[in-house]
Coordinates of N, CA, C and O in Angstrom, one line a residue:
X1 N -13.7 -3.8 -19.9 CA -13.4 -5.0 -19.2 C -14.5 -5.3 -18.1 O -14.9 -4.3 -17.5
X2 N -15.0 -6.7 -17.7 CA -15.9 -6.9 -16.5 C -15.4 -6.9 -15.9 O -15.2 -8.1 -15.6
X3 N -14.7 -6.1 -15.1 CA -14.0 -6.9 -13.5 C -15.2 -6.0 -12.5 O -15.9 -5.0 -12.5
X4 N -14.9 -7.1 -11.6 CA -16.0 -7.3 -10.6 C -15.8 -5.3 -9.9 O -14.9 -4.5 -10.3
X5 N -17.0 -5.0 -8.9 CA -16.9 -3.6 -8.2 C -15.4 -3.5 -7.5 O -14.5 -4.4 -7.5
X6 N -15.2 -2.5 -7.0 CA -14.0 -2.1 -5.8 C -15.1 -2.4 -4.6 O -16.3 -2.2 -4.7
X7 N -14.3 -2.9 -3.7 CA -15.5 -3.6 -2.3 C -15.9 -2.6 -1.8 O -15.2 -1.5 -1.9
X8 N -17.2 -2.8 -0.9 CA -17.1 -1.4 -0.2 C -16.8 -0.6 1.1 O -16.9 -1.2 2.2
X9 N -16.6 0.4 0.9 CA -16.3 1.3 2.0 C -14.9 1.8 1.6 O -14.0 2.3 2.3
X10 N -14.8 1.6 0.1 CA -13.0 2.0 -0.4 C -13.0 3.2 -1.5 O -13.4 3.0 -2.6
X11 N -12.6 4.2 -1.2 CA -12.6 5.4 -2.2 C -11.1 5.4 -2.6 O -10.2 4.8 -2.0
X12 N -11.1 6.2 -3.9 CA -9.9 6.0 -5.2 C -8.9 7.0 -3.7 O -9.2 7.6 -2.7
X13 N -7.6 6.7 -4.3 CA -6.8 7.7 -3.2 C -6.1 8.6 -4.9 O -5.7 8.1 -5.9
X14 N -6.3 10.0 -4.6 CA -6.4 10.8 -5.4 C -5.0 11.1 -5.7 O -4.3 12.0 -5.1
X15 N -4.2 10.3 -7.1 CA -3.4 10.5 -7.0 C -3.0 10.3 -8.5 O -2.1 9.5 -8.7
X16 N -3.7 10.9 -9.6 CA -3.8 11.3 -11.0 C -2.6 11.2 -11.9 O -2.5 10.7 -13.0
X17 N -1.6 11.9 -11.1 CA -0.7 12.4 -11.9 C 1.0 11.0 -11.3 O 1.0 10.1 -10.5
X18 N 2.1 11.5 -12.3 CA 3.2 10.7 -11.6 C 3.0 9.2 -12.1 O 2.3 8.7 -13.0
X19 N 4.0 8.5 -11.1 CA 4.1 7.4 -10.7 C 2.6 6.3 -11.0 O 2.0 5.5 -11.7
X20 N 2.4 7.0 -9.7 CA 1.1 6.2 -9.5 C -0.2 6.3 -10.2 O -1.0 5.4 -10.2
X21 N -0.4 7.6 -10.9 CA -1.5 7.8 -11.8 C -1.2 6.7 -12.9 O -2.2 6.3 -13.5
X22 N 0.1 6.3 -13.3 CA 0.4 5.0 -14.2 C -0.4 3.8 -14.2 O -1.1 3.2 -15.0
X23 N 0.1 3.7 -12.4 CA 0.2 1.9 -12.1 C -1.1 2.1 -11.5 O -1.6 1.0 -11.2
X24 N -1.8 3.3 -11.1 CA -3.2 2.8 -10.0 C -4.1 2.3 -11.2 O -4.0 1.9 -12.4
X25 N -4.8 2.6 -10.4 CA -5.9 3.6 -9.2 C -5.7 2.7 -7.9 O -6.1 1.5 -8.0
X26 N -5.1 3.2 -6.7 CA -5.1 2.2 -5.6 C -6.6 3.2 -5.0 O -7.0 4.4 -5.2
X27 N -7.1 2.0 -4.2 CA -7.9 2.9 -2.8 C -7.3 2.8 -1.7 O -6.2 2.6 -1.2
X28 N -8.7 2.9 -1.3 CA -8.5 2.9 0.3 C -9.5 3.3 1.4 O -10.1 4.4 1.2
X29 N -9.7 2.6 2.6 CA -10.6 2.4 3.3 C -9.8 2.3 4.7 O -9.1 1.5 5.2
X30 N -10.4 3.8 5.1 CA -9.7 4.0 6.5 C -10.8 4.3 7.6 O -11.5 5.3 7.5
X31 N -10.9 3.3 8.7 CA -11.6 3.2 9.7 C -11.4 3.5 11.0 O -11.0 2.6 11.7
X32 N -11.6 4.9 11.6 CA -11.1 5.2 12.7 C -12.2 4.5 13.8 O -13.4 4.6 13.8
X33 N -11.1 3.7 15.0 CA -11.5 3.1 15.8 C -11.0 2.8 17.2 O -9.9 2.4 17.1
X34 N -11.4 2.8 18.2 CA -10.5 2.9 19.8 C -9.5 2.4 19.4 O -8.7 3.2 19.1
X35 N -9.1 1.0 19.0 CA -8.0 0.6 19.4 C -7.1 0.5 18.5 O -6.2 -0.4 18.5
X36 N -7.2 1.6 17.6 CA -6.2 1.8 16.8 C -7.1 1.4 15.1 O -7.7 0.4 14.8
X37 N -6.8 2.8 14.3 CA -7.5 3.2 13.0 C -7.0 2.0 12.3 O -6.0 1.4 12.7
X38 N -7.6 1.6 11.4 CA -7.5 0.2 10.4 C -7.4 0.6 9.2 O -8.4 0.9 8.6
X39 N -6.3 0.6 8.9 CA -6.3 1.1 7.1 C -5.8 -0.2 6.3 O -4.9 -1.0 6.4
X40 N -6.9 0.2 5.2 CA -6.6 -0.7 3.9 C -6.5 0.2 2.8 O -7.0 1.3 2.6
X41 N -5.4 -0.8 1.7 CA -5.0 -0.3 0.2 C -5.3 -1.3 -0.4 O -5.1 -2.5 -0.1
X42 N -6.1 -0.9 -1.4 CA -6.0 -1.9 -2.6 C -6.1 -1.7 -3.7 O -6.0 -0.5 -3.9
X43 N -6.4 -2.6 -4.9 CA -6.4 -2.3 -6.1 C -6.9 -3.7 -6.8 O -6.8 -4.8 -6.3
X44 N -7.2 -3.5 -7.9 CA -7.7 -4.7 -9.0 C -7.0 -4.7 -10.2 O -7.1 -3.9 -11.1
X45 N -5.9 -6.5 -9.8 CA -5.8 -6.8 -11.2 C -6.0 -6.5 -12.3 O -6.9 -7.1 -12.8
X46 N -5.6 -6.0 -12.8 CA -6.2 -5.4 -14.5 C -4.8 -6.2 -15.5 O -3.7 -6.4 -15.2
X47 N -5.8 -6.4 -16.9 CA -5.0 -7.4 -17.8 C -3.4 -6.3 -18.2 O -2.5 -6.8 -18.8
X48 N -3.4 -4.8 -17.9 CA -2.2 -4.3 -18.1 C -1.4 -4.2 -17.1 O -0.5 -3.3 -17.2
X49 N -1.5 -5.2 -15.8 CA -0.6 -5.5 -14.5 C -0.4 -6.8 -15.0 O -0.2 -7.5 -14.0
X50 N -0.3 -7.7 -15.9 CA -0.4 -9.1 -15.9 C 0.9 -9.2 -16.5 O 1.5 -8.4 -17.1
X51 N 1.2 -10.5 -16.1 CA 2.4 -11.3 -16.9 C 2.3 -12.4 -17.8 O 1.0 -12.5 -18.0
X52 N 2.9 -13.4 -18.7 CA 2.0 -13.9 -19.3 C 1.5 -15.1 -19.1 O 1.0 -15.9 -19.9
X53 N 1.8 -15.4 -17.7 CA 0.8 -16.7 -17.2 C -0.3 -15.8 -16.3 O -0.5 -16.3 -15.2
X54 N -1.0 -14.7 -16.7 CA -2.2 -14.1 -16.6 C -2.3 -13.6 -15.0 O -3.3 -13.5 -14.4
X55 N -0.9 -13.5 -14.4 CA -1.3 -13.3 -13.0 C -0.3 -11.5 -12.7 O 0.7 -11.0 -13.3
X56 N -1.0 -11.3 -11.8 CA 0.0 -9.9 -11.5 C 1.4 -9.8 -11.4 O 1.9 -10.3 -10.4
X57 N 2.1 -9.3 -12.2 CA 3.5 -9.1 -12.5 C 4.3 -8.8 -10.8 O 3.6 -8.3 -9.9
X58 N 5.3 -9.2 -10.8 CA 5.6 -9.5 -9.7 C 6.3 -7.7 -9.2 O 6.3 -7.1 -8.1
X59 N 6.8 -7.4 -10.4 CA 6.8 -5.7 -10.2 C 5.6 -4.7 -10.3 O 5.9 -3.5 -10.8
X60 N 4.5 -5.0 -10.0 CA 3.4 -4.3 -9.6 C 3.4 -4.3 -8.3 O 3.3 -3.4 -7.5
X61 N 3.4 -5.6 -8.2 CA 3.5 -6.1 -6.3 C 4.0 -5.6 -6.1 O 3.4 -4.7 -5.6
X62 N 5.8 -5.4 -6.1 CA 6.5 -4.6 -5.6 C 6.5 -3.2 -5.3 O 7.1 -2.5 -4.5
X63 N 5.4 -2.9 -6.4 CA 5.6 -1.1 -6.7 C 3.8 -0.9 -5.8 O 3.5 0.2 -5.4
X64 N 3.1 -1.9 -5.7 CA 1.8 -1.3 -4.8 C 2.9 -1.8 -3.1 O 3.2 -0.8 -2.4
X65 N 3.2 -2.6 -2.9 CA 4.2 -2.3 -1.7 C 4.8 -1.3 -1.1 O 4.8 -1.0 0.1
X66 N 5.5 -0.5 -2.3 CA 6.2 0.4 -2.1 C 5.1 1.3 -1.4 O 5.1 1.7 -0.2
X67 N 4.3 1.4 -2.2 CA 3.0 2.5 -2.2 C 2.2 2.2 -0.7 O 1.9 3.1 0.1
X68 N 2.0 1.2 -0.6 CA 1.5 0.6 0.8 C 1.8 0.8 1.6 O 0.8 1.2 2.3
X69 N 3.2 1.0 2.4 CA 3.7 1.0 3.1 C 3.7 2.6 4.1 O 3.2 3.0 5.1
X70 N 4.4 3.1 3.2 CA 4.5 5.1 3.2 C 2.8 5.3 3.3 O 2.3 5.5 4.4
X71 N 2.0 5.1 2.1 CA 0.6 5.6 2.5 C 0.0 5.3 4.0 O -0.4 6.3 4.7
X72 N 0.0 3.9 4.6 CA -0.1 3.5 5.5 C 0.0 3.9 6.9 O -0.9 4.1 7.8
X73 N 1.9 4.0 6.9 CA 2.1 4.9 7.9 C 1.7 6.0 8.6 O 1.6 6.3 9.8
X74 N 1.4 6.7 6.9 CA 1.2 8.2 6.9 C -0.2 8.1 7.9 O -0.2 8.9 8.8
X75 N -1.0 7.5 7.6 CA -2.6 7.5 8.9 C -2.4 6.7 10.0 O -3.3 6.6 10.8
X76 N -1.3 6.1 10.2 CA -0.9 4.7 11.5 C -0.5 5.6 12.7 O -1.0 5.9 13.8
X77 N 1.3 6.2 11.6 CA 1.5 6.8 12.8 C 1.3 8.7 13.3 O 1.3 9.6 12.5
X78 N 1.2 8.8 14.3 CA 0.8 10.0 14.7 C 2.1 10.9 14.5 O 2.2 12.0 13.9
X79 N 3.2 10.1 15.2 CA 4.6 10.9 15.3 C 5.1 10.8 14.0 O 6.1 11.5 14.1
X80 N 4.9 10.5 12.9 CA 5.2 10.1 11.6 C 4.8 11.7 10.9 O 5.4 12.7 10.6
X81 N 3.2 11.3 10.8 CA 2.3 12.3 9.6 C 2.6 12.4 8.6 O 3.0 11.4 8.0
X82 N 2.4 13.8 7.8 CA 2.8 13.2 6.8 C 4.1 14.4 6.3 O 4.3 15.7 6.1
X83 N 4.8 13.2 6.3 CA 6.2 13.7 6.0 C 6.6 12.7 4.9 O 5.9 11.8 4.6
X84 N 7.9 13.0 4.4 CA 7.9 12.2 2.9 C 8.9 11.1 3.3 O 10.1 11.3 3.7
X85 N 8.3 9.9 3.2 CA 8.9 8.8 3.7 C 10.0 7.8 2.2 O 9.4 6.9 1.6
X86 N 11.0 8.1 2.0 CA 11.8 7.1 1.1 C 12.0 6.2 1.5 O 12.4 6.1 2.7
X87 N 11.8 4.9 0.6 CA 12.8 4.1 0.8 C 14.0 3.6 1.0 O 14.6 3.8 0.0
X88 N 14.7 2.8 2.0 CA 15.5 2.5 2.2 C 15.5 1.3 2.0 O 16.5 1.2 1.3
X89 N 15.0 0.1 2.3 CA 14.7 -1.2 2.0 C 13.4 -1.7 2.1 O 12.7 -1.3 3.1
X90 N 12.9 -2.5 1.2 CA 12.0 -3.0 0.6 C 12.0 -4.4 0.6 O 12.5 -4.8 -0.5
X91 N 11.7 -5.4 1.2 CA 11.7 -6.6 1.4 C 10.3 -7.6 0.9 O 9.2 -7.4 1.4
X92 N 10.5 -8.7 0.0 CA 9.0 -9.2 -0.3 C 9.7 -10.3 -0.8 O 10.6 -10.6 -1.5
X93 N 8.4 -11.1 0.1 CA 8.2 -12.5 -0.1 C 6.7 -12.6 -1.0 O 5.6 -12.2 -0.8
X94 N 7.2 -13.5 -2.0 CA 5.6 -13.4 -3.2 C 5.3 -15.1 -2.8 O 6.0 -16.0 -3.2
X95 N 4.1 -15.2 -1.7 CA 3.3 -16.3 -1.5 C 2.6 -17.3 -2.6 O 2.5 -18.5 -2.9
X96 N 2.1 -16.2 -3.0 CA 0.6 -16.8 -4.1 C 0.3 -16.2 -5.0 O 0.4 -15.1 -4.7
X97 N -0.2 -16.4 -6.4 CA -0.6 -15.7 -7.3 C -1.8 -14.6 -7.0 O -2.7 -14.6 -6.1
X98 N -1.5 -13.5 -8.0 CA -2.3 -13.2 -7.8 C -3.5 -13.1 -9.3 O -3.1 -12.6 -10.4
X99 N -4.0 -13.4 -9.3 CA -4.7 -13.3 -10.5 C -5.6 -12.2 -11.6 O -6.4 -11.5 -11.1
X100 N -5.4 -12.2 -12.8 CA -6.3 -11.2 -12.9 C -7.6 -11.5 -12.7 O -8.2 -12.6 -12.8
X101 N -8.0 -9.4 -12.1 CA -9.7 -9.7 -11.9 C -9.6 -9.7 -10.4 O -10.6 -9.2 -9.8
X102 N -8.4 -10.2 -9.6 CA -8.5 -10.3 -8.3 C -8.4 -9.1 -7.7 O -8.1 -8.2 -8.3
X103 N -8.7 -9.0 -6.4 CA -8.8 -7.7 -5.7 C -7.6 -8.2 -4.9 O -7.6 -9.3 -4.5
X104 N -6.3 -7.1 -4.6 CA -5.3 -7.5 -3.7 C -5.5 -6.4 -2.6 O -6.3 -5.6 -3.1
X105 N -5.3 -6.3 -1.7 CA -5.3 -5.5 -0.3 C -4.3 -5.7 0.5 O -3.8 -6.8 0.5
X106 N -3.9 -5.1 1.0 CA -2.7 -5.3 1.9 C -3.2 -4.3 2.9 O -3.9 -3.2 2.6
X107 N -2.8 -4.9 4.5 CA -2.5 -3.9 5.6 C -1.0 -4.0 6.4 O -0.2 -4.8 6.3
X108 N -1.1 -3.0 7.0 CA 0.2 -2.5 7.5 C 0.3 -2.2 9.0 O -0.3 -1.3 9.5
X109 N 1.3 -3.2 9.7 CA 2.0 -2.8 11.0 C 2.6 -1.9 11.6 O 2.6 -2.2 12.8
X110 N 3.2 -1.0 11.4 CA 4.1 0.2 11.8 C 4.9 -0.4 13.7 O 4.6 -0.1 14.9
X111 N 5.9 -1.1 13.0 CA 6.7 -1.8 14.2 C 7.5 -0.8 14.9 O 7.5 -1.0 16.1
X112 N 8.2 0.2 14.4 CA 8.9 1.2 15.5 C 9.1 2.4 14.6 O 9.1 2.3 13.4
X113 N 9.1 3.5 15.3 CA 9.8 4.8 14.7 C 10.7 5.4 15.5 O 10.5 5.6 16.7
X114 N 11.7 5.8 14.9 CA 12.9 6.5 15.8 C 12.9 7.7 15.6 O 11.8 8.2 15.6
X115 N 13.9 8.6 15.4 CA 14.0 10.0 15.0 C 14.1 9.9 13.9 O 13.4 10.7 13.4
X116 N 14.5 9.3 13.1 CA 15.3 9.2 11.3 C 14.3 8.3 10.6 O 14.0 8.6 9.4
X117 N 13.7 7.1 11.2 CA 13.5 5.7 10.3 C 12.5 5.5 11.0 O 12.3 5.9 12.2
X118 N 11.5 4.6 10.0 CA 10.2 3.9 10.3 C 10.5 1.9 9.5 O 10.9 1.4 8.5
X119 N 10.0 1.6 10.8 CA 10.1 0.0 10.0 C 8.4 -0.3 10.5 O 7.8 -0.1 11.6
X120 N 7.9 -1.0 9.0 CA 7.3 -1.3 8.8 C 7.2 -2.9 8.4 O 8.2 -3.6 8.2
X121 N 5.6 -3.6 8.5 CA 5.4 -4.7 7.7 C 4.0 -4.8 7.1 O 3.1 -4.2 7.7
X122 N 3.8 -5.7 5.9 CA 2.6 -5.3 5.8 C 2.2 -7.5 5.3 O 3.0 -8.3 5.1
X123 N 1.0 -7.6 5.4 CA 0.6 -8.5 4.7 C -0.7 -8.4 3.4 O -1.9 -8.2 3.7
X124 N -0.2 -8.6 2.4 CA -1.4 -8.4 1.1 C -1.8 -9.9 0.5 O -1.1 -10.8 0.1
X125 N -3.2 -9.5 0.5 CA -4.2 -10.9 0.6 C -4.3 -10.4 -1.1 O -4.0 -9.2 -1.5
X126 N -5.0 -11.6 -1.9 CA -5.6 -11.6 -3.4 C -6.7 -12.3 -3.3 O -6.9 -13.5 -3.4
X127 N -7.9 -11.2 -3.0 CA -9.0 -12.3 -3.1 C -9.1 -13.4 -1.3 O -9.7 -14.4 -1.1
X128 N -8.3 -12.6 -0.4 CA -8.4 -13.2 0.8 C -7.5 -14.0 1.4 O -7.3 -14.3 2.6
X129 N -7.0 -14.4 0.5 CA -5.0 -15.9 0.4 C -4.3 -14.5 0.2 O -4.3 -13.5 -0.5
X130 N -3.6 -15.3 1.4 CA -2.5 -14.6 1.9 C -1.5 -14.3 0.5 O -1.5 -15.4 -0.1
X131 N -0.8 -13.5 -0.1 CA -0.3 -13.3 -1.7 C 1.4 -12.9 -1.6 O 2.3 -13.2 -2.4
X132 N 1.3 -12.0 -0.3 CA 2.9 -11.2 -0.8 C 3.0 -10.7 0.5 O 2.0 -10.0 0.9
X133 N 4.3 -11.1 1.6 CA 4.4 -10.6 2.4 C 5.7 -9.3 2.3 O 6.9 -9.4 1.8
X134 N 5.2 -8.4 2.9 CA 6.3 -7.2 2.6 C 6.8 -6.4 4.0 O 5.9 -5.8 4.7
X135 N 8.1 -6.4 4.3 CA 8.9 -5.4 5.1 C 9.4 -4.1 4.2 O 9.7 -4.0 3.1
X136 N 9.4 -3.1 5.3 CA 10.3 -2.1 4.8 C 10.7 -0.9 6.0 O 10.0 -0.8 7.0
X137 N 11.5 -0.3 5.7 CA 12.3 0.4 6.2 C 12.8 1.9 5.3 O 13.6 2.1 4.3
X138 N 11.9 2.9 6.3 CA 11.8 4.4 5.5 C 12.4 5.4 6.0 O 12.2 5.6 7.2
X139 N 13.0 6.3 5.3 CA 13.4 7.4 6.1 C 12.6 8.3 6.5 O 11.6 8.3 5.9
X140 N 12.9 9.4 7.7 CA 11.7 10.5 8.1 C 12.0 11.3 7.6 O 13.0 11.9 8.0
X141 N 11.3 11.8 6.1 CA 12.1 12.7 5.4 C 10.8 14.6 5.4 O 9.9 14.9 6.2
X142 N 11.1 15.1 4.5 CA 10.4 16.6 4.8 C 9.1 16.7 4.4 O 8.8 16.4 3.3
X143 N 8.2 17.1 5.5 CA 7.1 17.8 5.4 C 6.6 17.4 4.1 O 7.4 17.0 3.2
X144 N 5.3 17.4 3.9 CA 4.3 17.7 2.6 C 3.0 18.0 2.9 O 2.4 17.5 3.9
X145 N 2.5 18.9 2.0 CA 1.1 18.9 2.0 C -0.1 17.8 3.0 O 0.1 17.9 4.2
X146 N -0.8 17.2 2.7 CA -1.9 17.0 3.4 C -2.0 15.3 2.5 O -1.9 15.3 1.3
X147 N -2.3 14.2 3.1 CA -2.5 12.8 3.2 C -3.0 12.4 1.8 O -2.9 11.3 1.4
X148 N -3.7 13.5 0.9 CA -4.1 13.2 -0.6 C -3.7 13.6 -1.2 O -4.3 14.1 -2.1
X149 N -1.8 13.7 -1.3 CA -1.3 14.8 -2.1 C 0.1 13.1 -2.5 O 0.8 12.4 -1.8
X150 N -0.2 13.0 -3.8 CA 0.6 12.1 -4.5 C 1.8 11.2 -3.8 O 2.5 12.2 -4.0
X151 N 2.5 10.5 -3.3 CA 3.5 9.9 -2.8 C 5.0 9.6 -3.3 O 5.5 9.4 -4.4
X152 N 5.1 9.6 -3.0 CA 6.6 8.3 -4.2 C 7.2 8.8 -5.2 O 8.0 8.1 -5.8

């Protein structure tokens, strides 16, 4: 297939097996910087995410959200790390198509952490328009390995 490069400064997030070895290859481009590190996820449209008016199935969205969100945290917050974050609620508003071929990206807010729960929000652009707005809400659940070790 032609689809255009992955943009740069975004390396594959190493995650082969499972779930997400299915639905990726997501990346990711993490910029550490004073006023707080900038992390992005994304991924490209491909014609086996599509529906059949040729745009990204609305359960991809949902499921790179899921994925968004927990990865996110995991470099956002400090008091977080990486611990195994479940879902608890999942909230999304689908803006705009996304199309195949398009590059979607989403970043992430990390609004409060308590002892138990992390609420998050994220906004994912396709190609730059605004696409799919997503909340969620995670548990602080056990320990894992190290920030490249599969999610979800």
């Amino acid at each position: 297939s032609n689809l255009p490069p992955i943009p740069e400064g975004f390396r594959p997030i190493a995650a082969s097996s499972g779930f997400i070895g299915v639905n990726g290859p997501l990346y990711l481009r993490h910029v550490v910087r004073e006023g707080g590190d900038l992390v992005h996820i994304g991924f490209r449209v491909e014609a086996r995410h599509a529906n059949p008016m040729n745009n990204c199935h609305g359960g991809m969205l949902a499921t790179f959200c899921d994925m968004l969100l927990p990865l996110s945290i995991h470099r956002l917050s400090k008091e977080v790390g990486h611990r195994f974050l479940p879902t608890i609620n999942l909230q999304i508003d689908y803006l705009a198509p996304c199309p195949v071929g398009s590059w979607v990206q989403g970043e992430v807010q990390v609004l409060r952490v308590t002892r138990s729960l992390v609420f998050a929000q994220a906004l994912v652009c396709a190609d730059g328009t605004p696409a799919v707005r997503a909340s969620g809400i995670f548990k602080i659940g056990q320990p894992f390995g190290g920030p490249e070790e599969p999610i979800g």
